[in-house]
Amino acid sequence: MGKKGDSELKTMNKDREKQLIDNKVFNFDPGEIDFLLLSKSKKIISDNDYFNFVILSQNCGFFYHQSLHLYGHSSVNQFNDIHYINSLLQNEYGEIITGLFSFGQDLFGNQFCFDIKKGGVVFLNSETGEREIISSSFSNWINILHEK
């Protein structure tokens, strides 16, 4: 893609990011970002757009009337702590979740995960354990959210 196309795509991504943040539920306090937890995540996740979003959204939280929960980097609320949630998922799902690191869930408990070996975002069905690659990056995942 040329410079103009790249610029337009970045503008669209920022607009979609803003649209998601505009739909954040603000009566929930995800706690302040724990930068030690954030740096621990940076050793696992390689998608810089995701970390920019964590900062912009003030540590993730709930979006779209609580139908989307993106985990934060704070141990204030365990149900919102990305590392606590991932340890629970590892204990419950074992090999099914190997190679994935969850960053959020929908209202049915299905997980949105980074594939930590191949990259990209994976939808993990919480009932069947089936995986589906749904986007190549966090920014692309946000764009897909807004296409539906």
XYZ file of N, CA, C and O in Angstrom:
592
model
N 0.851 -1.174 0.000
C 0.000 0.000 0.000
C 0.892 1.231 0.000
O 1.911 1.277 0.668
N 0.511 2.258 -0.750
C 1.291 3.489 -0.832
C 1.151 4.327 0.416
O 0.384 4.027 1.317
N 1.935 5.437 0.431
C 1.913 6.311 1.610
C 0.528 6.871 1.874
O 0.089 6.940 3.013
N -0.198 7.246 0.831
C -1.543 7.783 1.019
C -2.478 6.716 1.584
O -3.241 6.967 2.511
N -2.395 5.502 1.066
C -3.228 4.406 1.550
C -2.922 4.060 2.998
O -3.822 3.808 3.792
N -1.639 4.043 3.354
C -1.242 3.775 4.742
C -1.794 4.842 5.677
O -2.283 4.542 6.753
N -1.718 6.082 5.245
C -2.194 7.203 6.050
C -3.704 7.121 6.261
O -4.201 7.336 7.369
N -4.442 6.794 5.207
C -5.897 6.654 5.312
C -6.275 5.509 6.244
O -7.210 5.625 7.036
N -5.528 4.392 6.159
C -5.803 3.243 7.018
C -5.544 3.589 8.480
O -6.340 3.250 9.354
N -4.454 4.294 8.770
C -4.155 4.700 10.146
C -5.230 5.634 10.679
O -5.632 5.534 11.836
N -5.724 6.553 9.836
C -6.798 7.466 10.254
C -8.062 6.677 10.562
O -8.722 6.914 11.571
N -8.397 5.698 9.698
C -9.578 4.869 9.927
C -9.426 4.085 11.230
O -10.355 4.007 12.032
N -8.231 3.514 11.462
C -7.995 2.758 12.689
C -8.177 3.643 13.917
O -8.776 3.224 14.901
N -7.669 4.868 13.877
C -7.808 5.794 15.009
C -9.274 6.164 15.224
O -9.736 6.267 16.360
N -10.011 6.349 14.135
C -11.445 6.659 14.245
C -12.199 5.491 14.887
O -13.067 5.694 15.741
N -11.872 4.288 14.483
C -12.536 3.107 15.044
C -12.150 2.915 16.509
O -12.975 2.531 17.329
N -10.881 3.178 16.834
C -10.426 3.118 18.221
C -11.216 4.103 19.076
O -11.688 3.777 20.157
N -11.368 5.324 18.571
C -12.121 6.365 19.286
C -13.577 5.936 19.455
O -14.165 6.119 20.511
N -14.150 5.342 18.408
C -15.537 4.876 18.479
C -15.694 3.820 19.581
O -16.670 3.849 20.328
N -14.732 2.918 19.697
C -14.785 1.909 20.755
C -14.680 2.571 22.125
O -15.477 2.287 23.026
N -13.734 3.485 22.289
C -13.561 4.174 23.565
C -14.802 4.998 23.912
O -15.211 5.057 25.076
N -15.429 5.602 22.904
C -16.665 6.359 23.137
C -17.793 5.483 23.663
O -18.757 5.975 24.241
N -17.687 4.180 23.445
C -18.704 3.238 23.914
C -18.268 2.493 25.172
O -18.790 1.423 25.489
N -17.315 3.064 25.895
C -16.851 2.470 27.148
C -17.867 2.754 28.256
O -18.456 3.825 28.314
N -18.057 1.775 29.123
C -18.923 1.924 30.290
C -18.076 2.579 31.378
O -17.109 1.997 31.854
N -18.427 3.802 31.756
C -17.590 4.544 32.689
C -18.000 4.415 34.145
O -17.369 4.986 35.016
N -19.033 3.644 34.449
C -19.377 3.452 35.850
C -18.614 2.275 36.462
O -18.895 1.845 37.556
N -17.634 1.753 35.725
C -16.744 0.710 36.223
C -15.329 1.273 36.210
O -14.867 1.789 35.202
N -14.631 1.167 37.335
C -13.262 1.639 37.424
C -12.315 0.447 37.284
O -12.237 -0.393 38.184
N -11.592 0.357 36.156
C -10.696 -0.779 35.956
C -9.406 -0.684 36.778
O -8.568 -1.576 36.720
N -9.252 0.385 37.551
C -8.022 0.579 38.305
C -6.969 1.237 37.434
O -7.045 1.194 36.208
N -6.019 1.859 38.081
C -4.938 2.491 37.324
C -4.047 1.416 36.724
O -3.916 0.319 37.269
N -3.436 1.749 35.610
C -2.553 0.801 34.940
C -1.360 0.500 35.838
O -0.691 1.401 36.331
N -1.103 -0.780 36.043
C 0.086 -1.243 36.744
C 1.136 -1.482 35.655
O 1.047 -2.443 34.899
N 2.117 -0.591 35.586
C 3.087 -0.661 34.498
C 4.014 -1.867 34.609
O 4.596 -2.282 33.603
N 4.127 -2.479 35.773
C 4.875 -3.735 35.881
C 4.114 -4.861 35.182
O 4.701 -5.668 34.462
N 2.779 -4.889 35.390
C 1.958 -5.881 34.679
C 1.970 -5.615 33.177
O 2.024 -6.543 32.371
N 1.931 -4.337 32.807
C 1.963 -3.979 31.389
C 3.274 -4.439 30.748
O 3.268 -5.002 29.649
N 4.390 -4.238 31.434
C 5.680 -4.664 30.870
C 5.765 -6.189 30.804
O 6.369 -6.748 29.893
N 5.117 -6.880 31.752
C 5.044 -8.347 31.702
C 4.276 -8.785 30.452
O 4.672 -9.736 29.768
N 3.200 -8.070 30.133
C 2.411 -8.378 28.929
C 3.207 -8.122 27.657
O 3.066 -8.844 26.677
N 4.055 -7.097 27.681
C 4.853 -6.773 26.491
C 5.853 -7.870 26.154
O 6.310 -7.954 25.024
N 6.167 -8.709 27.117
C 7.048 -9.851 26.856
C 6.289 -10.988 26.175
O 6.887 -11.910 25.641
N 4.968 -10.927 26.213
C 4.121 -11.982 25.659
C 3.469 -11.534 24.350
O 3.409 -12.285 23.381
N 2.973 -10.296 24.330
C 2.214 -9.751 23.197
C 3.107 -8.806 22.407
O 3.750 -7.928 22.981
N 3.106 -8.941 21.091
C 3.966 -8.097 20.264
C 3.205 -7.018 19.489
O 3.800 -6.325 18.682
N 1.921 -6.867 19.742
C 1.090 -5.917 18.997
C 1.076 -4.550 19.700
O 0.368 -4.350 20.675
N 1.869 -3.600 19.195
C 1.988 -2.279 19.827
C 0.685 -1.492 19.808
O 0.444 -0.687 20.704
N -0.151 -1.697 18.794
C -1.439 -0.994 18.744
C -2.301 -1.367 19.941
O -3.047 -0.541 20.462
N -2.196 -2.603 20.389
C -2.938 -3.036 21.570
C -2.504 -2.222 22.788
O -3.337 -1.708 23.532
N -1.212 -2.077 22.983
C -0.719 -1.343 24.153
C -1.077 0.141 24.072
O -1.390 0.753 25.092
N -1.068 0.699 22.877
C -1.525 2.088 22.711
C -2.986 2.213 23.125
O -3.380 3.184 23.772
N -3.783 1.207 22.763
C -5.197 1.227 23.137
C -5.373 1.126 24.653
O -6.229 1.803 25.224
N -4.581 0.303 25.305
C -4.661 0.168 26.764
C -4.467 1.538 27.412
O -5.219 1.938 28.301
N -3.490 2.285 26.937
C -3.208 3.621 27.475
C -4.356 4.580 27.143
O -4.881 5.264 28.022
N -4.757 4.630 25.868
C -5.826 5.544 25.435
C -7.150 5.291 26.149
O -7.873 6.222 26.482
N -7.456 4.030 26.391
C -8.743 3.676 27.011
C -8.692 3.747 28.538
O -9.687 3.462 29.187
N -7.556 4.102 29.056
C -7.355 4.167 30.511
C -7.566 2.803 31.153
O -8.347 2.641 32.086
N -6.871 1.817 30.597
C -6.802 0.460 31.149
C -7.998 -0.417 30.799
O -8.438 -1.236 31.605
N -8.515 -0.240 29.612
C -9.572 -1.120 29.086
C -10.827 -1.068 29.950
O -11.195 -0.010 30.407
N -11.526 -2.186 30.142
C -12.773 -2.207 30.898
C -13.897 -2.810 30.076
O -13.686 -3.706 29.264
N -15.111 -2.280 30.276
C -16.300 -2.782 29.588
C -16.742 -1.794 28.514
O -16.673 -0.583 28.707
N -17.250 -2.340 27.401
C -17.672 -1.529 26.269
C -19.018 -2.038 25.762
O -19.383 -3.188 26.004
N -19.706 -1.189 25.031
C -20.996 -1.542 24.417
C -21.962 -2.167 25.434
O -22.362 -3.317 25.305
N -22.302 -1.390 26.449
C -23.274 -1.824 27.470
C -22.862 -3.137 28.130
O -23.687 -3.994 28.402
N -21.586 -3.299 28.356
C -20.976 -4.459 29.019
C -21.024 -5.744 28.190
O -20.831 -6.832 28.721
N -21.255 -5.632 26.891
C -21.250 -6.838 26.060
C -19.840 -7.223 25.618
O -19.618 -8.321 25.116
N -18.884 -6.329 25.824
C -17.485 -6.588 25.491
C -16.638 -6.184 26.693
O -16.731 -5.061 27.177
N -15.828 -7.105 27.164
C -14.951 -6.851 28.306
C -13.509 -7.036 27.850
O -13.125 -8.134 27.459
N -12.733 -5.956 27.880
C -11.310 -6.034 27.573
C -10.558 -5.930 28.893
O -10.759 -4.993 29.660
N -9.718 -6.918 29.151
C -9.040 -7.027 30.433
C -7.990 -5.935 30.596
O -7.323 -5.537 29.647
N -7.822 -5.494 31.842
C -6.877 -4.438 32.158
C -5.583 -4.965 32.749
O -5.389 -6.173 32.938
N -4.707 -4.046 33.029
C -3.405 -4.355 33.628
C -3.358 -3.746 35.017
O -2.661 -2.770 35.270
N -4.143 -4.312 35.910
C -4.236 -3.861 37.288
C -4.768 -5.024 38.109
O -5.638 -5.759 37.655
N -4.254 -5.176 39.300
C -4.724 -6.272 40.151
C -5.818 -5.812 41.120
O -6.174 -6.531 42.042
N -6.386 -4.615 40.880
C -7.447 -4.078 41.737
C -8.672 -4.989 41.714
O -9.228 -5.327 42.752
N -9.118 -5.382 40.537
C -10.259 -6.291 40.367
C -9.762 -7.526 39.627
O -9.424 -7.439 38.450
N -9.737 -8.678 40.286
C -9.202 -9.874 39.645
C -9.915 -10.218 38.347
O -9.283 -10.666 37.397
N -11.222 -9.987 38.275
C -11.960 -10.335 37.057
C -11.586 -9.445 35.870
O -11.989 -9.709 34.746
N -10.811 -8.404 36.137
C -10.364 -7.511 35.070
C -8.850 -7.582 34.865
O -8.315 -6.929 33.992
N -8.155 -8.382 35.639
C -6.695 -8.495 35.586
C -6.303 -9.501 34.504
O -6.566 -10.698 34.636
N -5.688 -9.024 33.445
C -5.366 -9.863 32.290
C -4.529 -11.086 32.664
O -4.743 -12.171 32.142
N -3.597 -10.928 33.578
C -2.740 -12.058 33.938
C -3.474 -13.054 34.832
O -3.304 -14.269 34.682
N -4.316 -12.567 35.717
C -5.120 -13.458 36.554
C -6.087 -14.271 35.682
O -6.197 -15.486 35.826
N -6.765 -13.588 34.763
C -7.718 -14.261 33.858
C -7.004 -15.320 33.029
O -7.494 -16.451 32.882
N -5.832 -14.990 32.506
C -5.117 -15.965 31.681
C -4.644 -17.168 32.487
O -4.630 -18.286 31.968
N -4.316 -16.974 33.758
C -3.943 -18.133 34.583
C -5.169 -19.021 34.834
O -5.062 -20.247 34.811
N -6.342 -18.398 35.050
C -7.573 -19.183 35.208
C -7.895 -19.963 33.929
O -8.254 -21.151 33.988
N -7.779 -19.299 32.800
C -8.066 -19.962 31.524
C -7.116 -21.126 31.286
O -7.532 -22.194 30.813
N -5.853 -20.936 31.622
C -4.868 -22.010 31.451
C -5.229 -23.205 32.337
O -5.177 -24.341 31.906
N -5.643 -22.926 33.571
C -6.038 -24.011 34.488
C -7.277 -24.739 34.001
O -7.385 -25.957 34.128
N -8.254 -23.996 33.458
C -9.525 -24.591 33.025
C -9.436 -25.275 31.660
O -10.015 -26.330 31.460
N -8.738 -24.658 30.718
C -8.731 -25.154 29.344
C -7.487 -25.956 28.982
O -7.482 -26.654 27.976
N -6.419 -25.847 29.770
C -5.206 -26.631 29.511
C -4.687 -26.459 28.099
O -4.458 -25.349 27.631
N -4.524 -27.587 27.402
C -3.942 -27.576 26.055
C -4.778 -26.802 25.041
O -4.254 -26.323 24.046
N -6.064 -26.692 25.283
C -6.944 -25.995 24.337
C -6.501 -24.549 24.138
O -6.582 -24.013 23.040
N -5.980 -23.930 25.185
C -5.614 -22.515 25.105
C -4.106 -22.301 24.927
O -3.634 -21.171 24.846
N -3.351 -23.385 24.807
C -1.908 -23.277 24.628
C -1.588 -22.410 23.409
O -2.189 -22.565 22.344
N -0.671 -21.481 23.591
C -0.258 -20.593 22.507
C -1.116 -19.355 22.361
O -0.875 -18.526 21.492
N -2.144 -19.228 23.207
C -3.027 -18.071 23.153
C -2.896 -17.250 24.430
O -2.623 -17.791 25.500
N -3.110 -15.953 24.308
C -3.135 -15.054 25.465
C -4.363 -14.175 25.303
O -4.448 -13.357 24.391
N -5.339 -14.371 26.183
C -6.622 -13.691 26.069
C -6.531 -12.236 26.524
O -5.938 -11.928 27.550
N -7.158 -11.348 25.739
C -7.200 -9.932 26.120
C -8.629 -9.461 26.371
O -8.843 -8.336 26.796
N -9.622 -10.316 26.117
C -11.000 -9.898 26.342
C -11.981 -11.021 26.095
O -11.616 -12.111 25.670
N -13.254 -10.702 26.384
C -14.315 -11.679 26.183
C -15.606 -10.983 25.770
O -15.807 -9.807 26.067
N -16.458 -11.753 25.094
C -17.787 -11.225 24.785
C -18.733 -11.591 25.925
O -18.332 -12.212 26.911
N -20.000 -11.222 25.804
C -20.938 -11.452 26.898
C -21.250 -12.921 27.137
O -21.843 -13.264 28.169
N -20.827 -13.802 26.252
C -21.042 -15.241 26.438
C -19.816 -15.941 27.013
O -19.829 -17.147 27.204
N -18.753 -15.187 27.254
C -17.526 -15.764 27.798
C -16.564 -16.266 26.750
O -15.516 -16.831 27.076
N -16.907 -16.095 25.464
C -15.973 -16.447 24.401
C -14.794 -15.482 24.474
O -14.970 -14.289 24.723
N -13.608 -16.005 24.257
C -12.392 -15.221 24.450
C -11.837 -14.668 23.139
O -11.891 -15.329 22.099
N -11.305 -13.462 23.230
C -10.530 -12.857 22.148
C -9.077 -12.934 22.593
O -8.730 -12.456 23.679
N -8.249 -13.579 21.789
C -6.883 -13.891 22.201
C -5.871 -13.485 21.132
O -6.181 -13.484 19.939
N -4.673 -13.210 21.592
C -3.544 -13.081 20.676
C -2.950 -14.467 20.505
O -2.796 -15.208 21.480
N -2.627 -14.813 19.267
C -1.867 -16.032 19.016
C -0.413 -15.635 19.223
O 0.154 -14.897 18.414
N 0.184 -16.084 20.313
C 1.504 -15.577 20.678
C 2.638 -16.184 19.840
O 3.752 -15.682 19.882
N 2.345 -17.197 19.051
C 3.368 -17.783 18.178
C 3.249 -17.285 16.743
O 4.234 -16.942 16.111
N 2.018 -17.235 16.234
C 1.788 -16.873 14.835
C 1.391 -15.417 14.650
O 1.405 -14.910 13.544
N 0.972 -14.753 15.728
C 0.462 -13.386 15.620
C -1.014 -13.414 15.258
O -1.592 -14.451 14.960
N -1.630 -12.268 15.312
C -3.037 -12.149 14.969
C -3.950 -12.374 16.165
O -3.503 -12.675 17.274
N -5.239 -12.186 15.909
C -6.258 -12.317 16.940
C -7.118 -13.547 16.634
O -7.534 -13.766 15.501
N -7.364 -14.316 17.679
C -8.112 -15.570 17.580
C -9.369 -15.470 18.444
O -9.323 -14.943 19.555
N -10.480 -15.961 17.918
C -11.720 -16.108 18.678
C -11.720 -17.529 19.217
O -11.599 -18.494 18.458
N -11.835 -17.668 20.547
C -11.894 -18.980 21.178
C -13.297 -19.194 21.719
O -13.739 -18.476 22.618
N -14.003 -20.171 21.150
C -15.354 -20.501 21.598
C -15.244 -21.180 22.957
O -14.606 -22.233 23.086
N -15.850 -20.587 23.978
C -15.710 -21.098 25.345
C -16.448 -22.420 25.572
O -16.128 -23.141 26.508
N -17.410 -22.738 24.728
C -18.145 -23.997 24.888
C -17.460 -25.158 24.195
O -17.357 -26.244 24.741
N -17.007 -24.921 22.971
C -16.459 -26.025 22.173
C -14.934 -26.072 22.178
O -14.356 -27.092 21.825
N -14.292 -24.965 22.532
C -12.835 -24.900 22.488
C -12.291 -24.669 21.091
O -11.084 -24.691 20.880
N -13.196 -24.443 20.135
C -12.748 -24.201 18.762
C -12.109 -22.827 18.649
O -12.544 -21.868 19.269
N -11.084 -22.745 17.801
C -10.372 -21.500 17.534
C -10.670 -21.038 16.116
O -10.773 -21.844 15.207
N -10.759 -19.728 15.970
C -10.929 -19.153 14.635
C -10.085 -17.892 14.558
O -10.246 -16.978 15.376
N -9.180 -17.845 13.600
C -8.383 -16.635 13.380
C -9.325 -15.607 12.778
O -9.952 -15.864 11.749
N -9.450 -14.442 13.437
C -10.404 -13.449 12.952
C -9.758 -12.169 12.446
O -10.416 -11.395 11.763
N -8.498 -11.934 12.780
C -7.819 -10.761 12.221
C -6.310 -10.901 12.373
O -5.827 -11.712 13.163
N -5.612 -10.072 11.636
C -4.148 -10.127 11.643
C -3.530 -9.267 12.737
O -2.347 -9.396 13.026
N -4.332 -8.389 13.353
C -3.796 -7.474 14.370
C -4.930 -6.948 15.239
O -6.104 -7.084 14.900
N -4.551 -6.294 16.330
C -5.538 -5.692 17.226
C -6.314 -4.588 16.501
O -7.537 -4.516 16.603
N -5.604 -3.734 15.767
C -6.282 -2.653 15.026
C -7.271 -3.209 14.018
O -8.382 -2.693 13.877
N -6.876 -4.258 13.338
C -7.773 -4.886 12.371
C -8.981 -5.495 13.092
O -10.103 -5.444 12.590
N -8.762 -6.054 14.275
C -9.860 -6.608 15.080
C -10.870 -5.517 15.428
O -12.077 -5.723 15.335
N -10.384 -4.334 15.822
C -11.283 -3.216 16.125
C -12.084 -2.844 14.881
O -13.288 -2.597 14.957
N -11.438 -2.820 13.726
C -12.163 -2.520 12.486
C -13.251 -3.555 12.214
O -14.356 -3.205 11.821
N -12.932 -4.818 12.457
C -13.922 -5.882 12.247
C -15.101 -5.716 13.204
O -16.252 -5.923 12.810
N -14.834 -5.340 14.441
C -15.916 -5.100 15.408
C -16.928 -4.102 14.867
O -18.132 -4.236 15.071
N -16.438 -3.094 14.197
C -17.309 -2.016 13.729
C -17.931 -2.302 12.358
O -18.790 -1.564 11.929
N -17.507 -3.362 11.719
C -18.139 -3.749 10.459
C -19.430 -4.505 10.707
O -20.296 -4.538 9.868
N -19.522 -5.167 11.843
C -20.681 -6.032 12.137
C -21.894 -5.234 12.533
O -21.902 -4.228 13.067
